[in-house]
Coordinates of C-alpha atoms in Angstrom, one line a residue:
M1145 CA -17.7 -47.8 20.1
S1146 CA -15.4 -46.0 22.6
R1147 CA -12.7 -48.9 21.1
E1148 CA -13.1 -48.1 17.8
M1149 CA -13.3 -44.1 17.9
L1150 CA -9.5 -44.2 19.9
Q1151 CA -8.4 -46.9 17.1
L1152 CA -9.3 -44.2 14.7
A1153 CA -8.3 -41.3 16.6
E1154 CA -5.0 -43.0 17.1
A1155 CA -4.9 -44.3 13.5
L1156 CA -5.3 -40.8 11.6
A1157 CA -3.1 -39.0 13.8
S1158 CA -0.4 -41.3 12.9
E1159 CA -0.9 -41.8 9.2
K1160 CA -1.5 -37.8 8.9
N1161 CA 1.4 -36.9 11.2
V1162 CA -1.1 -34.9 13.3
D1163 CA -2.1 -33.9 16.7
A1164 CA -4.4 -36.4 18.7
D1165 CA -6.6 -33.4 19.8
V1166 CA -6.3 -31.9 16.4
V1167 CA -8.2 -35.4 15.1
F1168 CA -11.0 -35.7 18.4
D1169 CA -11.6 -32.2 17.5
A1170 CA -12.1 -33.5 14.1
L1171 CA -14.4 -36.1 15.0
E1172 CA -16.5 -33.9 17.7
F1173 CA -17.3 -31.5 15.1
A1174 CA -17.9 -34.1 12.6
L1175 CA -20.3 -36.2 15.1
S1176 CA -22.6 -32.7 16.2
T1177 CA -22.6 -32.6 12.6
A1178 CA -24.3 -35.3 12.5
A1179 CA -26.2 -35.5 15.3
K1180 CA -28.4 -32.4 13.9
K1181 CA -28.5 -34.3 10.6
K1182 CA -30.2 -36.6 12.4
A1183 CA -32.5 -34.2 14.3
D1184 CA -33.4 -32.8 11.5
R1185 CA -32.8 -29.6 12.9
E1186 CA -29.7 -27.8 10.6
H1187 CA -29.5 -24.7 12.6
M1188 CA -29.5 -25.6 16.8
D1189 CA -25.9 -25.8 18.3
V1190 CA -25.1 -28.9 19.4
R1191 CA -21.4 -29.5 21.1
V1192 CA -19.9 -33.4 21.3
E1193 CA -17.2 -34.6 24.2
I1194 CA -15.2 -37.2 23.4
D1195 CA -13.2 -38.5 26.7
R1196 CA -9.3 -38.7 25.3
H1197 CA -9.1 -42.0 27.9
T1198 CA -12.0 -44.2 27.5
G1199 CA -13.7 -42.7 23.8
E1200 CA -16.9 -42.5 25.8
Y1201 CA -19.0 -39.8 24.0
R1202 CA -21.7 -37.5 24.9
T1203 CA -23.8 -35.0 23.2
F1204 CA -25.2 -31.8 23.8
R1205 CA -27.0 -29.1 22.7
R1206 CA -26.8 -25.6 24.1
W1207 CA -28.2 -22.3 23.9
L1208 CA -26.4 -19.1 24.5
I1209 CA -27.4 -16.8 27.8
V1210 CA -29.2 -13.2 26.1
A1211 CA -31.0 -9.9 27.0
D1212 CA -34.6 -9.8 26.5
E1213 CA -34.3 -7.3 24.0
D1214 CA -31.6 -9.1 22.1
Y1215 CA -33.1 -12.4 21.6
T1216 CA -33.3 -13.5 17.8
Y1217 CA -32.8 -16.6 17.1
P1218 CA -34.7 -19.4 19.5
D1219 CA -32.9 -22.4 18.0
V1220 CA -29.4 -21.4 19.8
E1221 CA -30.5 -18.6 21.7
K1222 CA -32.6 -18.0 25.0
T1223 CA -33.4 -15.0 27.2
I1224 CA -31.9 -14.5 30.8
E1225 CA -35.7 -14.2 32.0
E1226 CA -36.5 -17.5 30.1
I1227 CA -33.8 -19.8 32.1
Q1228 CA -34.4 -18.1 35.2
E1229 CA -37.9 -19.3 34.9
E1230 CA -36.7 -22.7 33.7
I1231 CA -34.5 -23.0 36.6
P1232 CA -35.2 -20.8 39.5
G1233 CA -31.9 -20.1 41.0
T1234 CA -29.5 -20.3 38.5
A1235 CA -26.4 -18.5 38.6
I1236 CA -25.5 -18.7 35.1
Q1237 CA -25.2 -15.0 33.6
I1238 CA -25.7 -13.2 29.8
G1239 CA -23.4 -14.2 27.3
E1240 CA -22.8 -17.8 29.0
Y1241 CA -23.8 -21.0 27.4
Y1242 CA -27.0 -23.3 29.1
E1243 CA -26.1 -27.1 28.3
E1244 CA -28.7 -29.6 28.3
Q1245 CA -27.8 -33.6 27.1
L1246 CA -28.7 -35.4 24.4
E1247 CA -28.9 -39.3 24.0
N1248 CA -26.4 -40.3 21.6
E1249 CA -27.9 -41.4 18.5
G1250 CA -26.2 -44.2 16.3
F1251 CA -25.5 -43.2 13.5
G1252 CA -25.9 -45.2 10.4
R1253 CA -23.8 -45.9 6.9
Q1254 CA -24.3 -42.2 5.5
A1255 CA -23.7 -40.6 8.7
A1256 CA -20.6 -42.5 9.3
Q1257 CA -19.3 -41.2 6.0
T1258 CA -20.2 -38.1 6.3
A1259 CA -18.4 -38.0 10.0
K1260 CA -15.4 -39.5 7.5
Q1261 CA -15.4 -36.8 4.7
I1262 CA -15.1 -33.7 7.9
I1263 CA -12.3 -35.5 9.8
L1264 CA -10.4 -36.1 6.7
Q1265 CA -11.1 -32.7 4.9
R1266 CA -10.2 -31.3 8.7
I1267 CA -6.8 -33.2 8.7
R1268 CA -5.8 -32.1 5.7
D1269 CA -6.8 -28.1 6.7
A1270 CA -4.2 -28.6 9.9
E1271 CA -1.5 -30.7 7.8
R1272 CA -1.8 -27.4 5.4
E1273 CA -2.0 -25.6 8.4
K1274 CA 1.5 -27.1 10.0
I1275 CA 3.4 -26.9 7.0
L1276 CA 2.5 -23.4 6.6
N1277 CA 3.3 -22.8 9.9
E1278 CA 7.0 -24.8 8.6
F1279 CA 7.4 -22.4 6.4
L1280 CA 6.6 -19.0 8.0
E1281 CA 9.2 -20.6 11.1
R1282 CA 11.9 -20.9 8.5
R1283 CA 11.3 -17.1 7.7
E1284 CA 12.5 -17.5 4.2
D1285 CA 12.2 -13.7 1.8
I1286 CA 13.4 -15.4 -1.3
V1287 CA 12.0 -18.9 -1.8
M1288 CA 12.7 -21.2 -5.2
G1289 CA 9.8 -23.5 -6.6
T1290 CA 8.3 -25.1 -9.2
V1291 CA 5.2 -24.0 -11.6
K1292 CA 2.4 -26.6 -11.1
R1293 CA -0.1 -24.6 -13.2
V1294 CA -1.1 -21.4 -14.6
E1295 CA -4.3 -20.1 -14.4
R1296 CA -5.7 -17.2 -15.0
H1297 CA -5.9 -15.6 -11.6
G1298 CA -2.1 -16.2 -11.1
I1299 CA 0.3 -19.2 -11.0
I1300 CA 0.2 -21.8 -8.8
V1301 CA 3.7 -22.3 -7.2
E1302 CA 4.5 -25.9 -5.7
L1303 CA 7.3 -25.3 -2.8
G1304 CA 8.1 -28.5 -1.2
K1305 CA 4.8 -30.0 0.2
L1306 CA 3.0 -26.6 0.0
D1307 CA 1.4 -24.6 -2.9
A1308 CA 1.8 -20.6 -3.3
L1309 CA 0.4 -18.1 -5.7
I1310 CA 1.9 -15.3 -8.0
P1311 CA -1.2 -13.1 -8.5
R1312 CA -0.8 -11.8 -11.6
D1313 CA -1.0 -8.2 -10.5
Q1314 CA 2.6 -9.5 -9.0
S1315 CA 3.5 -11.6 -12.2
I1316 CA 6.0 -9.8 -14.4
A1317 CA 3.8 -9.0 -17.9
R1318 CA 6.0 -10.3 -20.5
E1319 CA 7.0 -13.9 -18.5
N1320 CA 5.4 -16.8 -19.9
F1321 CA 6.1 -20.3 -17.4
R1322 CA 5.3 -23.5 -18.5
N1323 CA 4.6 -26.4 -15.9
G1324 CA 7.8 -27.8 -14.4
D1325 CA 9.0 -24.6 -14.6
R1326 CA 11.6 -23.5 -12.0
V1327 CA 10.5 -20.2 -10.4
R1328 CA 12.1 -17.7 -7.9
A1329 CA 10.1 -15.1 -6.2
L1330 CA 9.5 -12.6 -3.1
F1331 CA 7.2 -13.8 -0.2
L1332 CA 4.8 -11.2 0.4
R1333 CA 2.3 -12.5 2.5
V1334 CA -0.3 -15.0 3.6
D1335 CA -4.1 -14.1 2.5
E1336 CA -7.2 -15.8 3.7
I1337 CA -9.8 -17.4 1.1
G1338 CA -12.9 -16.4 1.7
N1339 CA -14.3 -17.9 4.7
S1340 CA -13.3 -20.7 4.5
G1341 CA -10.4 -20.2 6.7
R1342 CA -7.6 -21.7 4.5
K1343 CA -4.7 -20.0 3.8
Q1344 CA -2.7 -18.6 0.6
V1345 CA 0.8 -18.2 0.4
I1346 CA 1.1 -14.8 -2.0
L1347 CA 4.4 -14.7 -3.9
S1348 CA 5.6 -11.2 -5.9
R1349 CA 8.4 -11.1 -8.8
T1350 CA 7.2 -7.5 -9.5
S1351 CA 8.0 -5.8 -5.9
R1352 CA 11.1 -3.2 -5.2
E1353 CA 12.1 -5.6 -2.1
F1354 CA 12.8 -8.6 -4.4
L1355 CA 15.0 -7.1 -6.7
A1356 CA 17.2 -5.7 -3.3
K1357 CA 17.4 -9.7 -2.1
L1358 CA 18.4 -10.6 -5.5
F1359 CA 21.1 -8.4 -5.5
E1360 CA 22.1 -9.2 -1.8
Q1361 CA 22.6 -12.7 -2.4
E1362 CA 24.3 -11.8 -5.8
V1363 CA 26.7 -9.7 -3.3
P1364 CA 28.0 -11.1 -0.6
E1365 CA 29.7 -7.0 0.4
I1366 CA 25.7 -6.2 1.0
S1367 CA 25.3 -9.1 3.5
D1368 CA 28.4 -8.2 5.0
G1369 CA 26.9 -4.6 5.6
L1370 CA 29.6 -3.2 3.8
L1371 CA 27.2 -2.3 0.6
E1372 CA 23.2 -1.1 1.2
I1373 CA 20.6 -0.5 -1.4
K1374 CA 19.7 2.9 -0.2
E1375 CA 16.4 3.2 -2.2
V1376 CA 14.7 1.1 -6.0
A1377 CA 12.7 1.9 -8.5
R1378 CA 10.7 -0.5 -10.7
D1379 CA 9.2 -0.6 -13.9
P1380 CA 8.6 -4.8 -13.6
G1381 CA 10.3 -6.1 -16.7
H1382 CA 11.6 -3.3 -18.8
R1383 CA 13.8 -0.9 -16.5
A1384 CA 15.0 -0.3 -13.0
K1385 CA 17.3 1.9 -10.7
I1386 CA 18.8 0.9 -7.9
A1387 CA 20.9 3.5 -5.7
V1388 CA 23.6 1.9 -3.8
K1389 CA 26.0 3.6 -0.6
A1390 CA 29.4 2.2 0.2
N1391 CA 29.8 2.0 4.0
D1392 CA 33.4 1.2 3.4
P1393 CA 35.0 3.7 1.6
R1394 CA 37.7 1.2 0.2
I1395 CA 34.8 -0.1 -2.2
D1396 CA 33.5 1.2 -5.5
P1397 CA 29.3 0.5 -4.5
Q1398 CA 28.4 0.3 -8.3
G1399 CA 32.0 -2.1 -9.9
T1400 CA 30.5 -4.4 -6.7
C1401 CA 26.9 -3.9 -7.7
I1402 CA 27.7 -4.6 -11.5
G1403 CA 31.0 -7.3 -11.3
V1404 CA 33.2 -8.1 -13.7
R1405 CA 32.1 -7.8 -17.2
G1406 CA 28.7 -6.7 -15.4
S1407 CA 28.5 -11.3 -14.1
R1408 CA 26.0 -9.7 -10.9
V1409 CA 23.7 -7.0 -12.6
N1410 CA 23.4 -9.8 -15.4
A1411 CA 22.2 -12.3 -13.4
V1412 CA 20.0 -10.5 -11.3
T1413 CA 18.5 -9.0 -15.0
N1414 CA 18.1 -12.6 -16.3
E1415 CA 16.1 -13.9 -13.5
I1416 CA 13.8 -11.2 -14.4
G1417 CA 13.0 -11.4 -17.6
G1418 CA 15.5 -9.0 -19.1
E1419 CA 14.9 -6.5 -17.1
R1420 CA 17.3 -3.2 -17.5
I1421 CA 19.0 -2.2 -14.2
D1422 CA 20.9 0.9 -13.7
V1423 CA 23.1 1.3 -10.4
V1424 CA 23.5 4.4 -9.6
L1425 CA 25.3 6.0 -6.3
W1426 CA 22.9 6.9 -3.6
S1427 CA 23.7 10.7 -2.0
P1428 CA 22.3 12.5 1.2
E1429 CA 22.6 15.6 -1.0
T1430 CA 19.5 16.3 -3.3
A1431 CA 20.7 17.8 -6.1
Q1432 CA 23.7 15.2 -6.5
F1433 CA 21.2 12.7 -6.2
V1434 CA 18.8 14.1 -8.7
I1435 CA 21.7 13.9 -11.2
N1436 CA 22.8 10.6 -10.7
A1437 CA 19.8 9.3 -10.3
L1438 CA 18.9 10.3 -14.4
S1439 CA 22.0 9.1 -15.4
P1440 CA 23.1 7.8 -18.0
A1441 CA 21.8 11.5 -19.0
E1442 CA 24.0 14.4 -18.5
V1443 CA 22.4 17.2 -16.4
S1444 CA 23.3 21.2 -16.8
R1445 CA 22.3 22.1 -13.6
I1446 CA 19.4 21.9 -11.5
V1447 CA 16.9 24.3 -9.4
I1448 CA 15.6 22.7 -6.3
D1449 CA 11.7 24.3 -5.1
E1450 CA 11.7 23.0 -0.8
D1451 CA 7.8 24.5 -0.8
N1452 CA 6.4 22.7 -3.9
H1453 CA 9.5 19.0 -3.1
A1454 CA 10.2 19.4 -6.6
V1455 CA 12.9 19.9 -8.6
D1456 CA 13.7 21.8 -12.4
V1457 CA 16.4 19.8 -14.1
I1458 CA 18.0 21.7 -17.6
V1459 CA 19.4 19.4 -20.1
A1460 CA 21.2 20.3 -23.8
E1461 CA 19.1 19.8 -26.1
D1462 CA 21.0 16.6 -27.5
Q1463 CA 19.7 14.9 -23.8
L1464 CA 16.6 15.7 -23.2
A1465 CA 15.4 12.3 -25.2
L1466 CA 17.6 10.5 -22.9
A1467 CA 17.1 12.2 -19.8
I1468 CA 13.3 11.9 -20.4
G1469 CA 13.5 8.0 -21.6
K1470 CA 11.2 6.0 -24.0
G1471 CA 7.7 6.7 -22.6
G1472 CA 9.2 8.9 -20.2
Q1473 CA 10.4 5.9 -18.5
N1474 CA 14.1 7.5 -17.3
V1475 CA 12.9 10.3 -15.4
R1476 CA 9.3 8.6 -14.2
L1477 CA 12.0 6.0 -12.1
A1478 CA 14.5 8.8 -11.8
A1479 CA 11.4 10.8 -10.3
D1480 CA 10.5 7.4 -8.3
L1481 CA 13.9 6.8 -6.8
T1482 CA 14.5 10.2 -5.0
G1483 CA 11.1 10.8 -4.2
W1484 CA 10.7 14.5 -5.9
Q1485 CA 8.9 15.7 -8.5
L1486 CA 11.7 16.5 -11.6
N1487 CA 10.6 18.6 -14.4
I1488 CA 12.7 18.5 -17.6
M1489 CA 13.4 21.0 -19.1
T1490 CA 15.8 22.3 -21.9
V1491 CA 18.4 25.6 -21.6
A1492 CA 16.6 27.4 -23.8
E1493 CA 13.0 26.6 -22.0
A1494 CA 14.2 27.3 -19.2
Q1495 CA 15.7 30.8 -20.6
E1496 CA 12.4 31.3 -21.8
R1497 CA 10.5 30.1 -18.2
H1498 CA 13.4 32.3 -16.2
E1499 CA 12.2 35.4 -18.0
A1500 CA 8.2 35.0 -18.0
E1501 CA 8.3 34.3 -14.1
D1502 CA 11.0 37.6 -14.3
T1503 CA 8.4 39.7 -15.9
A1504 CA 5.3 38.1 -13.7
L1505 CA 7.8 39.3 -11.1
R1506 CA 8.6 43.1 -12.5
G1507 CA 4.8 43.3 -13.0
L1508 CA 4.1 42.6 -9.8
F1509 CA 6.4 45.2 -7.7
T1510 CA 5.5 48.0 -10.9
E1511 CA 1.8 47.2 -9.8
H1512 CA 2.0 46.5 -6.0
L1513 CA 5.2 49.4 -5.1
N1514 CA 4.1 51.6 -7.6
V1515 CA 7.5 51.6 -9.0
D1516 CA 9.3 52.5 -12.4
G1517 CA 10.1 49.1 -14.3
E1518 CA 14.0 49.5 -13.8
T1519 CA 13.5 49.7 -9.6
A1520 CA 10.8 46.5 -9.7
G1521 CA 13.9 45.1 -12.5
V1522 CA 16.8 46.2 -9.7
L1523 CA 14.6 43.9 -7.3
V1524 CA 13.9 41.1 -9.3
Q1525 CA 17.6 40.7 -10.1
E1526 CA 18.2 40.9 -6.4
G1527 CA 16.8 37.7 -5.7
F1528 CA 13.4 39.2 -4.1
A1529 CA 10.6 36.7 -5.7
S1530 CA 7.8 38.0 -3.5
L1531 CA 5.7 40.8 -1.8
E1532 CA 6.5 39.4 1.5
E1533 CA 9.7 39.0 1.3
I1534 CA 10.3 43.0 0.5
A1535 CA 7.6 43.7 3.4
Y1536 CA 10.3 41.5 6.4
V1537 CA 14.1 41.7 4.9
P1538 CA 15.5 43.7 7.1
A1539 CA 16.0 47.0 6.3
E1540 CA 19.8 46.3 5.9
E1541 CA 19.5 44.0 3.0
L1542 CA 17.4 46.7 0.6
A1543 CA 19.6 49.5 1.6
E1544 CA 22.5 47.4 0.5
I1545 CA 21.5 47.2 -2.9
G1546 CA 21.9 51.1 -2.9
F1547 CA 18.4 52.2 -2.1
D1548 CA 18.6 55.6 0.5
D1549 CA 16.6 54.9 4.0
D1550 CA 13.3 56.5 2.9
T1551 CA 13.0 54.8 -0.4
V1552 CA 13.6 51.1 2.2
E1553 CA 10.9 52.5 4.1
L1554 CA 8.3 53.3 1.6
L1555 CA 9.5 50.1 -0.4
R1556 CA 8.7 48.2 2.8
N1557 CA 4.9 49.7 3.9
R1558 CA 3.8 49.9 0.4
A1559 CA 4.7 46.0 0.5
R1560 CA 3.1 45.3 3.9
D1561 CA 0.0 47.9 2.4
A1562 CA -0.5 45.8 -0.6
I1563 CA -0.3 42.2 1.2
L1564 CA -2.8 43.3 3.6
T1565 CA -5.0 44.7 0.5
L1566 CA -4.6 41.4 -1.5
A1567 CA -5.7 39.6 2.0
I1568 CA -8.9 41.3 1.8
T1569 CA -9.4 40.7 -2.0
S1570 CA -8.6 37.3 -1.6
E1571 CA -10.9 36.9 1.7
E1572 CA -13.8 38.3 -0.7
K1573 CA -13.4 36.3 -3.2
L1574 CA -13.6 33.6 -1.2
E1575 CA -17.0 34.7 0.6
N1576 CA -18.5 34.0 -3.5
V1577 CA -17.3 30.1 -3.6
A1578 CA -20.3 27.9 -3.4
E1579 CA -21.1 25.6 -0.6
D1580 CA -21.1 22.7 -3.1
L1581 CA -17.1 23.2 -3.7
R1582 CA -16.2 24.4 -0.2
T1583 CA -17.5 21.1 0.8
L1584 CA -16.4 19.3 -1.5
E1585 CA -14.0 16.1 -0.2
G1586 CA -9.9 16.8 -0.8
V1587 CA -10.5 20.7 -1.2
D1588 CA -9.2 22.4 1.4
Q1589 CA -8.7 26.4 2.4
D1590 CA -5.2 27.3 1.1
M1591 CA -6.6 25.6 -2.2
L1592 CA -9.9 27.3 -2.4
R1593 CA -8.5 30.6 -2.0
D1594 CA -6.1 29.1 -4.9
L1595 CA -9.4 28.9 -7.0
A1596 CA -10.8 31.8 -6.1
Q1597 CA -8.3 34.0 -7.3
A1598 CA -8.6 32.4 -10.8
G1599 CA -12.4 32.3 -10.4
I1600 CA -13.1 29.1 -9.6
I1601 CA -15.7 29.3 -7.6
T1602 CA -18.5 26.7 -8.2
R1603 CA -18.1 22.5 -8.1
D1604 CA -18.6 22.7 -11.9
D1605 CA -15.9 25.3 -12.4
L1606 CA -13.8 22.7 -10.9
A1607 CA -14.8 19.7 -12.6
E1608 CA -14.2 21.4 -15.7
L1609 CA -10.7 22.2 -15.2
S1610 CA -7.7 19.5 -16.3
V1611 CA -5.6 17.6 -13.7
D1612 CA -2.9 20.0 -15.3
E1613 CA -4.5 23.0 -15.0
L1614 CA -5.4 22.6 -11.6
I1615 CA -1.8 21.4 -10.8
E1616 CA -1.0 24.8 -11.8
L1617 CA -3.5 27.2 -10.2
T1618 CA -2.8 25.8 -6.8
G1619 CA 0.9 23.8 -6.9
V1620 CA -0.7 20.5 -5.4
E1621 CA 0.6 16.7 -6.0
A1622 CA -0.5 15.3 -8.8
K1623 CA -2.1 12.7 -7.0
Q1624 CA -4.5 15.1 -4.9
A1625 CA -5.2 16.6 -8.0
E1626 CA -6.4 13.6 -9.6
Q1627 CA -8.5 12.8 -6.6
V1628 CA -10.3 16.1 -6.5
I1629 CA -10.8 16.3 -10.2
L1630 CA -12.9 13.2 -9.9
A1631 CA -14.6 13.9 -6.9
A1632 CA -15.7 17.4 -8.7
R1633 CA -16.8 15.4 -11.8
A1634 CA -18.2 12.5 -9.7
H1635 CA -22.0 14.2 -9.8
W1636 CA -21.8 14.1 -13.5
F1637 CA -22.1 10.6 -14.0
A1638 CA -24.2 10.0 -11.4
E1639 CA -27.0 12.4 -13.3
E1640 CA -25.6 10.3 -16.7
N1641 CA -26.5 6.5 -14.7

């Protein structure tokens, strides 16, 4: 048996091109599995040790040494007290293994067949692991493969000896591949398949990085560092925007990426299912970047709101549809590209909104500063947008408007008194907020104040709001508003169930 063991290990290692230790490990596992079946003790822990030089092997049954309070599985565990009674003076410690040598069993035909299957499976796993490691060592971002089959959960792609998967959520929806088609994709990650220990290479055709890497392949200036892709936004299979920057002033970044008669951008478009690509100039200036990102629409002017990280974009009436795009696609991609919330409006809508804000401000100043409409109008016209600005602006700025020293001091004092009064009122309203709203996930103190000010004091009050209404009341971002509304409504669905 020992000579046969060595010959088998050598033959398998040579045939499958794997290290001999992999074969010996598989043999040891197979022999231990067969030994457990022979003993009809599936749960006991058996270890087999093969001498790599002689082929002789020994079989051991082993137990993990545990503390008395942790003792759970008698087939594979012994307590420290039990082992000390069995072997007085032993130096074995908790966490170590105690082993007893068993007689090597002779294996019949069925056991030998089981051992062979286990060995071959272990070798196949080792082969896959080796092929995977070789693939990872090459560090290819873009890979080219052949469609092996199309399944419900994705597309299996053959990359030489390695099979990879493009999941459905990483596939471009309008594309239909058939067996044998050539396909290019981005290496995304390596996933483990269940508890089997096997690994699966995951590819993507929808990621932003895939689009950027395709441009790198088509535009040598990017690889040379003369051009740089700063941002990418995609609606996979439909439309994309890339923001490019030239590191060499002699290069036109847009023209270089587009190519002669659109050759370069068309090559990328053809690779990703006809996805239309807008190449725009990147700019460190927010205003200019937003204008560029909304191309091909022409922007009349923009107003940046730093506090809410939002930009009001004003366009002419005939540019509104172009700026928004089909189904809001153009403005959505531009917002994704720039990282700013973009609010598109016509000149007339902007004027109407501006007048409404001015009216509200005049009302605020008239009520809390106890001044007439004319004085309130002057403050609004000079750019004052809150009581805080009037209360704490240097007196010289108010004096420059034309107010005398007494009026300046009076306005500043009244503004400070109004701020204090409103704060006290806000705290009083906050006291009326129900506990179920105070403790709701996602609702912070600032949001609570805004809600209480609007009379929203219970969880059900909040649940009845729309996402847009919550954004308008509190100024939070859409994603946070959606999460808070869902949390507020969760108990409704729980009661229904």
